[in-house]
Amino acid sequence: MKRELLTYIGILVLIIGSIFYTTKNNVVKDIIIEEENVDIIYPYFNEEALDMALEEYIQETLSKCEKKDKLFIDYDYTMDKENIEVSLYQTMIQESNIVREYEEVFSYDKLGKNITTTRSVNASVEYDPFHNRNIDTTKKMVALTFDDGPNYNTKKVIDILNKYQVHATFFVLGENVSYYKNIIKYMQESGMDIGNHTYHHKELTKYKKEVIVEEVTKTNDAIYEVTGSYPHFLRPSYGSVNKKVKETVNMPIVIWNLDTLDWKYHNSTYIVKKIINNVDDGDIILMHSIYSATVNAVDKAIEKLQDLDYEIVSVEELFYYKGISAENGKVYSRAKSS
Ligand code: NI
């Protein structure tokens, strides 16, 4: 009798212990949001600061989700005595194309009640930014890229691209984004690809990692603030890249293989010649959206490139059609035709 009782007590202790252990080391419950276009599951830990941060992130994301988009969020986490690390994986689908993938990581220190968040963007998701663009994939392709904007000339460049119904990539400076937010919106509405050109046009190779991170992150956030989307590519100012920059930035790095020298000569005839005499399939051409000579050159250059049977595309489109999945920390100067 006594032995049996001891066994029962032993089992009971084990059960209670395991329940206690489970609630200590697991998610307390899942919070689920299911709507027509939304499918979200995220954890509740009964840790006030962390739960609030997760809730805020979900609400902010939901407020930016339009009816036509499909939004999916789920999670993974690790937990020990001191820390909880939660990753929320966000996927956005538009017209059956995955257009966005983020991983938002919340690192929570239980004792200090302190949260840090980091975000990584998967730039190589299958992406259809083209919205009814009719690209002939048998043609040669060239990507036009415009740095250092936006400024007052940038709108004129977009006008010309729209006139020819072509797309380009604008590598913008974070410090100009909020002042010229209407131009950024116009870029986005026109289907242009918006990239990161650092916040203050700093030569990243000359700075420590913290500054590099700040220059890149602040610019991404400024663009997101206006467009609701993060840029896919980084073009470091001056095209300056080294090992430290590659290891630090969490984005694919896009430079160029054809420099029009528009910043040097301010001569539209020279710029057009430079393009037409040197262009080849898969090229990435460097210009700046801030000079009047460039505005004039773009109009003539596009006409001539189309006469030469080129499709004019953004970097995003170029990589998509050439089958390149851009990887974070890698440097691309052109799309090799394979
Ligand atoms: Ni620049």
CSV table of N, CA, C and O in Angstrom, one decimal, residues 233-327:
chain,number,residue,atom,x,y,z
A,233,PHE,N,18.0,46.7,-53.0
A,233,PHE,CA,19.4,46.8,-53.3
A,233,PHE,C,20.1,48.0,-52.6
A,233,PHE,O,19.5,49.0,-52.5
A,234,LEU,N,21.4,47.8,-52.4
A,234,LEU,CA,22.2,48.9,-51.9
A,234,LEU,C,23.2,49.3,-53.0
A,234,LEU,O,23.9,48.4,-53.5
A,235,ARG,N,23.3,50.6,-53.3
A,235,ARG,CA,24.5,51.0,-54.0
A,235,ARG,C,25.3,52.0,-53.1
A,235,ARG,O,24.9,53.1,-52.8
A,236,PRO,N,26.4,51.5,-52.6
A,236,PRO,CA,27.2,52.3,-51.7
A,236,PRO,C,27.7,53.6,-52.5
A,236,PRO,O,27.9,53.5,-53.7
A,237,SER,N,27.7,54.7,-51.8
A,237,SER,CA,28.2,55.9,-52.5
A,237,SER,C,29.6,55.7,-53.0
A,237,SER,O,30.4,55.0,-52.4
A,238,TYR,N,29.8,56.3,-54.2
A,238,TYR,CA,31.1,56.1,-55.0
A,238,TYR,C,31.3,54.7,-55.4
A,238,TYR,O,32.4,54.4,-55.9
A,239,GLY,N,30.3,53.8,-55.2
A,239,GLY,CA,30.6,52.4,-55.5
A,239,GLY,C,31.6,51.8,-54.7
A,239,GLY,O,32.2,50.7,-55.0
A,240,SER,N,31.9,52.4,-53.5
A,240,SER,CA,33.0,51.9,-52.7
A,240,SER,C,32.6,50.7,-51.8
A,240,SER,O,31.7,50.8,-51.0
A,241,VAL,N,33.3,49.6,-52.0
A,241,VAL,CA,33.0,48.4,-51.3
A,241,VAL,C,34.3,47.7,-50.9
A,241,VAL,O,35.3,47.8,-51.6
A,242,ASN,N,34.3,47.2,-49.7
A,242,ASN,CA,35.3,46.3,-49.2
A,242,ASN,C,34.7,45.2,-48.4
A,242,ASN,O,33.5,45.0,-48.3
A,243,LYS,N,35.6,44.3,-47.9
A,243,LYS,CA,35.1,43.2,-47.1
A,243,LYS,C,34.2,43.6,-46.0
A,243,LYS,O,33.2,43.0,-45.8
A,244,LYS,N,34.6,44.6,-45.3
A,244,LYS,CA,33.9,45.1,-44.1
A,244,LYS,C,32.4,45.5,-44.5
A,244,LYS,O,31.5,45.1,-43.9
A,245,VAL,N,32.3,46.2,-45.6
A,245,VAL,CA,31.0,46.7,-46.1
A,245,VAL,C,30.2,45.5,-46.5
A,245,VAL,O,29.0,45.3,-46.1
A,246,LYS,N,30.8,44.5,-47.2
A,246,LYS,CA,30.0,43.3,-47.7
A,246,LYS,C,29.5,42.5,-46.5
A,246,LYS,O,28.4,42.0,-46.5
A,247,GLU,N,30.3,42.4,-45.4
A,247,GLU,CA,29.9,41.6,-44.3
A,247,GLU,C,28.9,42.3,-43.4
A,247,GLU,O,28.2,41.7,-42.7
A,248,THR,N,28.9,43.7,-43.5
A,248,THR,CA,28.0,44.4,-42.6
A,248,THR,C,26.6,44.7,-43.1
A,248,THR,O,25.7,44.6,-42.4
A,249,VAL,N,26.6,45.0,-44.4
A,249,VAL,CA,25.2,45.4,-45.0
A,249,VAL,C,24.5,44.1,-45.2
A,249,VAL,O,25.0,43.1,-45.7
A,250,ASN,N,23.2,44.1,-44.9
A,250,ASN,CA,22.4,42.9,-45.1
A,250,ASN,C,21.6,43.0,-46.3
A,250,ASN,O,20.4,42.7,-46.4
A,251,MET,N,22.3,43.4,-47.4
A,251,MET,CA,21.6,43.6,-48.7
A,251,MET,C,22.5,43.2,-49.8
A,251,MET,O,23.7,43.3,-49.7
A,252,PRO,N,21.9,42.9,-51.0
A,252,PRO,CA,22.8,42.7,-52.2
A,252,PRO,C,23.3,44.1,-52.6
A,252,PRO,O,22.6,45.1,-52.5
A,253,ILE,N,24.5,44.1,-53.1
A,253,ILE,CA,25.2,45.4,-53.5
A,253,ILE,C,25.2,45.5,-55.0
A,253,ILE,O,25.7,44.6,-55.7
A,254,VAL,N,24.7,46.6,-55.5
A,254,VAL,CA,24.6,46.7,-57.0
A,254,VAL,C,25.5,47.9,-57.4
A,254,VAL,O,25.2,49.1,-57.0
A,255,ILE,N,26.5,47.7,-58.2
A,255,ILE,CA,27.3,48.9,-58.7
A,255,ILE,C,26.9,49.0,-60.2
A,255,ILE,O,25.8,48.9,-60.5
A,256,TRP,N,27.9,49.2,-61.1
A,256,TRP,CA,27.6,49.4,-62.5
A,256,TRP,C,28.8,49.0,-63.3
A,256,TRP,O,29.9,48.7,-62.8
A,257,ASN,N,28.5,48.8,-64.6
A,257,ASN,CA,29.7,48.5,-65.5
A,257,ASN,C,29.8,49.6,-66.6
A,257,ASN,O,30.8,49.5,-67.3
A,258,LEU,N,28.9,50.5,-66.6
A,258,LEU,CA,29.0,51.6,-67.6
A,258,LEU,C,28.7,52.9,-67.0
A,258,LEU,O,27.5,53.2,-66.6
A,259,ASP,N,29.7,53.7,-66.8
A,259,ASP,CA,29.6,55.1,-66.2
A,259,ASP,C,29.5,56.1,-67.3
A,259,ASP,O,30.4,56.3,-68.1
A,260,THR,N,28.4,56.9,-67.2
A,260,THR,CA,28.2,57.9,-68.3
A,260,THR,C,29.0,59.2,-68.0
A,260,THR,O,29.1,60.0,-68.8
A,261,LEU,N,29.5,59.3,-66.8
A,261,LEU,CA,30.3,60.5,-66.4
A,261,LEU,C,29.4,61.8,-66.5
A,261,LEU,O,30.0,62.8,-66.7
A,262,ASP,N,28.2,61.6,-66.3
A,262,ASP,CA,27.2,62.8,-66.4
A,262,ASP,C,27.6,63.8,-65.3
A,262,ASP,O,27.5,65.0,-65.5
A,263,TRP,N,28.1,63.3,-64.1
A,263,TRP,CA,28.4,64.2,-63.0
A,263,TRP,C,29.6,65.1,-63.4
A,263,TRP,O,29.8,66.1,-62.8
A,264,LYS,N,30.4,64.6,-64.3
A,264,LYS,CA,31.7,65.3,-64.7
A,264,LYS,C,31.5,66.3,-65.8
A,264,LYS,O,32.0,67.4,-65.8
A,265,TYR,N,30.8,65.9,-66.8
A,265,TYR,CA,30.8,66.7,-68.1
A,265,TYR,C,29.5,67.6,-68.3
A,265,TYR,O,29.5,68.5,-69.1
A,266,HIS,N,28.4,67.2,-67.6
A,266,HIS,CA,27.2,68.0,-67.8
A,266,HIS,C,26.9,68.3,-69.3
A,266,HIS,O,26.7,69.4,-69.7
A,267,ASN,N,27.0,67.2,-70.1
A,267,ASN,CA,26.9,67.4,-71.6
A,267,ASN,C,26.1,66.2,-72.1
A,267,ASN,O,26.5,65.1,-72.2
A,268,SER,N,24.8,66.5,-72.5
A,268,SER,CA,23.9,65.4,-72.8
A,268,SER,C,24.3,64.7,-74.1
A,268,SER,O,24.1,63.5,-74.2
A,269,THR,N,24.9,65.4,-75.0
A,269,THR,CA,25.4,64.7,-76.2
A,269,THR,C,26.5,63.7,-75.9
A,269,THR,O,26.5,62.5,-76.4
A,270,TYR,N,27.4,64.1,-75.0
A,270,TYR,CA,28.5,63.1,-74.5
A,270,TYR,C,27.8,61.9,-73.8
A,270,TYR,O,28.2,60.8,-74.1
A,271,ILE,N,26.9,62.2,-73.0
A,271,ILE,CA,26.2,61.1,-72.2
A,271,ILE,C,25.6,60.1,-73.1
A,271,ILE,O,25.8,58.9,-73.0
A,272,VAL,N,24.8,60.6,-74.1
A,272,VAL,CA,24.2,59.7,-75.0
A,272,VAL,C,25.2,58.8,-75.8
A,272,VAL,O,25.0,57.6,-75.9
A,273,LYS,N,26.2,59.5,-76.3
A,273,LYS,CA,27.3,58.8,-77.1
A,273,LYS,C,27.9,57.7,-76.2
A,273,LYS,O,28.2,56.6,-76.7
A,274,LYS,N,28.2,58.1,-75.0
A,274,LYS,CA,28.9,57.2,-74.1
A,274,LYS,C,28.1,55.9,-73.9
A,274,LYS,O,28.6,54.8,-73.9
A,275,ILE,N,26.7,56.1,-73.8
A,275,ILE,CA,25.9,54.9,-73.7
A,275,ILE,C,25.8,54.1,-75.0
A,275,ILE,O,26.1,52.9,-75.0
A,276,ILE,N,25.5,54.8,-76.1
A,276,ILE,CA,25.2,54.1,-77.3
A,276,ILE,C,26.5,53.4,-77.8
A,276,ILE,O,26.4,52.3,-78.4
A,277,ASN,N,27.6,54.0,-77.7
A,277,ASN,CA,28.9,53.4,-78.2
A,277,ASN,C,29.4,52.2,-77.3
A,277,ASN,O,30.3,51.5,-77.8
A,278,ASN,N,28.9,52.1,-76.1
A,278,ASN,CA,29.4,51.1,-75.2
A,278,ASN,C,28.4,50.0,-74.7
A,278,ASN,O,28.9,49.0,-74.1
A,279,VAL,N,27.2,50.2,-75.0
A,279,VAL,CA,26.2,49.4,-74.3
A,279,VAL,C,26.2,48.0,-74.8
A,279,VAL,O,26.5,47.7,-76.0
A,280,ASP,N,25.9,47.0,-73.9
A,280,ASP,CA,25.8,45.6,-74.2
A,280,ASP,C,24.7,45.0,-73.4
A,280,ASP,O,24.3,45.5,-72.4
A,281,ASP,N,24.3,43.8,-73.8
A,281,ASP,CA,23.2,43.1,-73.1
A,281,ASP,C,23.6,42.9,-71.7
A,281,ASP,O,24.7,42.4,-71.4
A,282,GLY,N,22.7,43.2,-70.7
A,282,GLY,CA,22.9,42.9,-69.3
A,282,GLY,C,23.6,44.0,-68.6
A,282,GLY,O,23.9,43.9,-67.4
A,283,ASP,N,23.9,45.1,-69.3
A,283,ASP,CA,24.7,46.2,-68.6
A,283,ASP,C,23.8,46.9,-67.6
A,283,ASP,O,22.6,47.0,-67.7
A,284,ILE,N,24.5,47.5,-66.6
A,284,ILE,CA,23.9,48.4,-65.6
A,284,ILE,C,24.6,49.7,-65.8
A,284,ILE,O,25.8,49.9,-65.6
A,285,ILE,N,23.8,50.7,-66.2
A,285,ILE,CA,24.4,52.0,-66.5
A,285,ILE,C,24.2,53.0,-65.4
A,285,ILE,O,23.1,53.1,-64.8
A,286,LEU,N,25.3,53.8,-65.1
A,286,LEU,CA,25.2,54.7,-64.0
A,286,LEU,C,25.0,56.2,-64.5
A,286,LEU,O,25.7,56.7,-65.4
A,287,MET,N,23.9,56.8,-64.0
A,287,MET,CA,23.6,58.2,-64.2
A,287,MET,C,23.2,58.8,-62.9
A,287,MET,O,23.2,58.1,-61.8
A,288,HIS,N,22.9,60.1,-62.9
A,288,HIS,CA,22.5,60.8,-61.7
A,288,HIS,C,21.2,61.5,-62.0
A,288,HIS,O,21.1,62.2,-63.0
A,289,SER,N,20.2,61.4,-61.1
A,289,SER,CA,18.9,62.0,-61.5
A,289,SER,C,18.8,63.4,-61.1
A,289,SER,O,17.7,64.0,-60.9
A,290,ILE,N,19.9,64.1,-60.9
A,290,ILE,CA,19.9,65.4,-60.3
A,290,ILE,C,20.4,66.5,-61.2
A,290,ILE,O,20.5,67.7,-60.9
A,291,TYR,N,20.8,66.2,-62.5
A,291,TYR,CA,21.4,67.1,-63.4
A,291,TYR,C,20.5,67.3,-64.6
A,291,TYR,O,20.0,66.4,-65.2
A,292,SER,N,20.4,68.6,-65.1
A,292,SER,CA,19.6,68.9,-66.3
A,292,SER,C,20.2,68.2,-67.5
A,292,SER,O,19.4,67.7,-68.4
A,293,ALA,N,21.5,68.1,-67.6
A,293,ALA,CA,22.1,67.4,-68.8
A,293,ALA,C,21.7,66.0,-68.8
A,293,ALA,O,21.5,65.4,-69.9
A,294,THR,N,21.6,65.4,-67.7
A,294,THR,CA,21.2,64.0,-67.6
A,294,THR,C,19.7,63.8,-68.0
A,294,THR,O,19.3,62.9,-68.8
A,295,VAL,N,18.8,64.8,-67.6
A,295,VAL,CA,17.4,64.7,-68.0
A,295,VAL,C,17.3,64.7,-69.5
A,295,VAL,O,16.7,63.9,-70.1
A,296,ASN,N,18.1,65.7,-70.1
A,296,ASN,CA,18.1,65.7,-71.6
A,296,ASN,C,18.6,64.5,-72.3
A,296,ASN,O,18.1,64.0,-73.3
A,297,ALA,N,19.7,63.9,-71.7
A,297,ALA,CA,20.3,62.7,-72.2
A,297,ALA,C,19.4,61.5,-72.2
A,297,ALA,O,19.3,60.7,-73.1
A,298,VAL,N,18.6,61.4,-71.1
A,298,VAL,CA,17.8,60.2,-70.9
A,298,VAL,C,16.8,60.1,-72.0
A,298,VAL,O,16.6,59.0,-72.6
A,299,ASP,N,16.2,61.2,-72.4
A,299,ASP,CA,15.2,61.2,-73.5
A,299,ASP,C,15.8,60.7,-74.8
A,299,ASP,O,15.2,59.7,-75.4
A,300,LYS,N,16.9,61.2,-75.2
A,300,LYS,CA,17.6,60.8,-76.4
A,300,LYS,C,18.1,59.3,-76.3
A,300,LYS,O,18.0,58.5,-77.2
A,301,ALA,N,18.7,59.0,-75.2
A,301,ALA,CA,19.3,57.7,-75.0
A,301,ALA,C,18.2,56.6,-75.1
A,301,ALA,O,18.5,55.5,-75.7
A,302,ILE,N,17.1,56.8,-74.5
A,302,ILE,CA,16.1,55.7,-74.5
A,302,ILE,C,15.6,55.5,-75.9
A,302,ILE,O,15.4,54.4,-76.4
A,303,GLU,N,15.4,56.6,-76.6
A,303,GLU,CA,14.9,56.5,-78.0
A,303,GLU,C,15.9,55.6,-78.8
A,303,GLU,O,15.5,54.7,-79.6
A,304,LYS,N,17.2,56.0,-78.7
A,304,LYS,CA,18.2,55.2,-79.4
A,304,LYS,C,18.4,53.8,-79.0
A,304,LYS,O,18.6,52.9,-79.8
A,305,LEU,N,18.3,53.6,-77.7
A,305,LEU,CA,18.4,52.2,-77.2
A,305,LEU,C,17.2,51.3,-77.7
A,305,LEU,O,17.4,50.2,-78.1
A,306,GLN,N,16.0,51.9,-77.8
A,306,GLN,CA,14.9,51.2,-78.3
A,306,GLN,C,15.1,50.9,-79.8
A,306,GLN,O,14.7,49.8,-80.3
A,307,ASP,N,15.6,51.9,-80.5
A,307,ASP,CA,16.0,51.6,-81.9
A,307,ASP,C,16.9,50.5,-82.1
A,307,ASP,O,16.9,49.7,-83.1
A,308,LEU,N,17.8,50.3,-81.1
A,308,LEU,CA,18.8,49.2,-81.1
A,308,LEU,C,18.2,47.9,-80.6
A,308,LEU,O,18.9,47.0,-80.4
A,309,ASP,N,16.9,48.0,-80.3
A,309,ASP,CA,16.2,46.8,-79.9
A,309,ASP,C,16.5,46.3,-78.5
A,309,ASP,O,16.4,45.1,-78.2
A,310,TYR,N,16.7,47.3,-77.6
A,310,TYR,CA,16.9,47.0,-76.2
A,310,TYR,C,15.6,47.2,-75.4
A,310,TYR,O,14.9,48.1,-75.7
A,311,GLU,N,15.4,46.3,-74.5
A,311,GLU,CA,14.4,46.5,-73.4
A,311,GLU,C,15.1,47.3,-72.3
A,311,GLU,O,16.2,46.9,-71.9
A,312,ILE,N,14.4,48.4,-71.9
A,312,ILE,CA,15.0,49.2,-70.8
A,312,ILE,C,14.3,48.8,-69.5
A,312,ILE,O,13.1,48.9,-69.4
A,313,VAL,N,15.1,48.4,-68.5
A,313,VAL,CA,14.5,47.8,-67.3
A,313,VAL,C,15.2,48.4,-66.1
A,313,VAL,O,16.2,49.0,-66.1
A,314,SER,N,14.5,48.1,-64.9
A,314,SER,CA,15.2,48.4,-63.6
A,314,SER,C,16.1,47.3,-63.3
A,314,SER,O,16.1,46.2,-63.9
A,315,VAL,N,16.9,47.4,-62.3
A,315,VAL,CA,17.8,46.4,-61.8
A,315,VAL,C,17.0,45.2,-61.4
A,315,VAL,O,17.3,44.0,-61.7
A,316,GLU,N,15.9,45.4,-60.7
A,316,GLU,CA,15.1,44.4,-60.2
A,316,GLU,C,14.6,43.5,-61.4
A,316,GLU,O,14.6,42.3,-61.3
A,317,GLU,N,14.1,44.2,-62.4
A,317,GLU,CA,13.6,43.5,-63.6
A,317,GLU,C,14.8,42.7,-64.3
A,317,GLU,O,14.6,41.6,-64.8
A,318,LEU,N,15.9,43.4,-64.4
A,318,LEU,CA,17.0,42.8,-65.1
A,318,LEU,C,17.4,41.5,-64.5
A,318,LEU,O,17.6,40.5,-65.1
A,319,PHE,N,17.5,41.5,-63.1
A,319,PHE,CA,17.9,40.3,-62.4
A,319,PHE,C,16.8,39.2,-62.6
A,319,PHE,O,17.1,38.1,-62.7
A,320,TYR,N,15.6,39.7,-62.5
A,320,TYR,CA,14.5,38.7,-62.6
A,320,TYR,C,14.5,38.0,-63.9
A,320,TYR,O,14.5,36.8,-64.0
A,321,TYR,N,14.6,38.8,-65.0
A,321,TYR,CA,14.6,38.2,-66.3
A,321,TYR,C,15.9,37.4,-66.7
A,321,TYR,O,15.9,36.5,-67.5
A,322,LYS,N,17.0,37.8,-66.1
A,322,LYS,CA,18.2,37.1,-66.3
A,322,LYS,C,18.5,35.9,-65.3
A,322,LYS,O,19.5,35.3,-65.3
A,323,GLY,N,17.5,35.7,-64.5
A,323,GLY,CA,17.5,34.6,-63.6
A,323,GLY,C,18.6,34.7,-62.5
A,323,GLY,O,19.2,33.7,-62.0
A,324,ILE,N,18.8,35.9,-62.0
A,324,ILE,CA,19.8,36.1,-61.0
A,324,ILE,C,19.0,36.3,-59.6
A,324,ILE,O,18.2,37.2,-59.5
A,325,SER,N,19.3,35.5,-58.6
A,325,SER,CA,18.8,35.7,-57.3
A,325,SER,C,19.9,36.5,-56.5
A,325,SER,O,20.9,35.9,-56.1
A,326,ALA,N,19.7,37.7,-56.3
A,326,ALA,CA,20.7,38.6,-55.7
A,326,ALA,C,20.8,38.1,-54.2
A,326,ALA,O,19.9,38.0,-53.5
A,327,GLU,N,22.1,38.0,-53.8
A,327,GLU,CA,22.4,37.6,-52.4
A,327,GLU,C,22.9,38.7,-51.6
A,327,GLU,O,23.7,39.5,-52.1
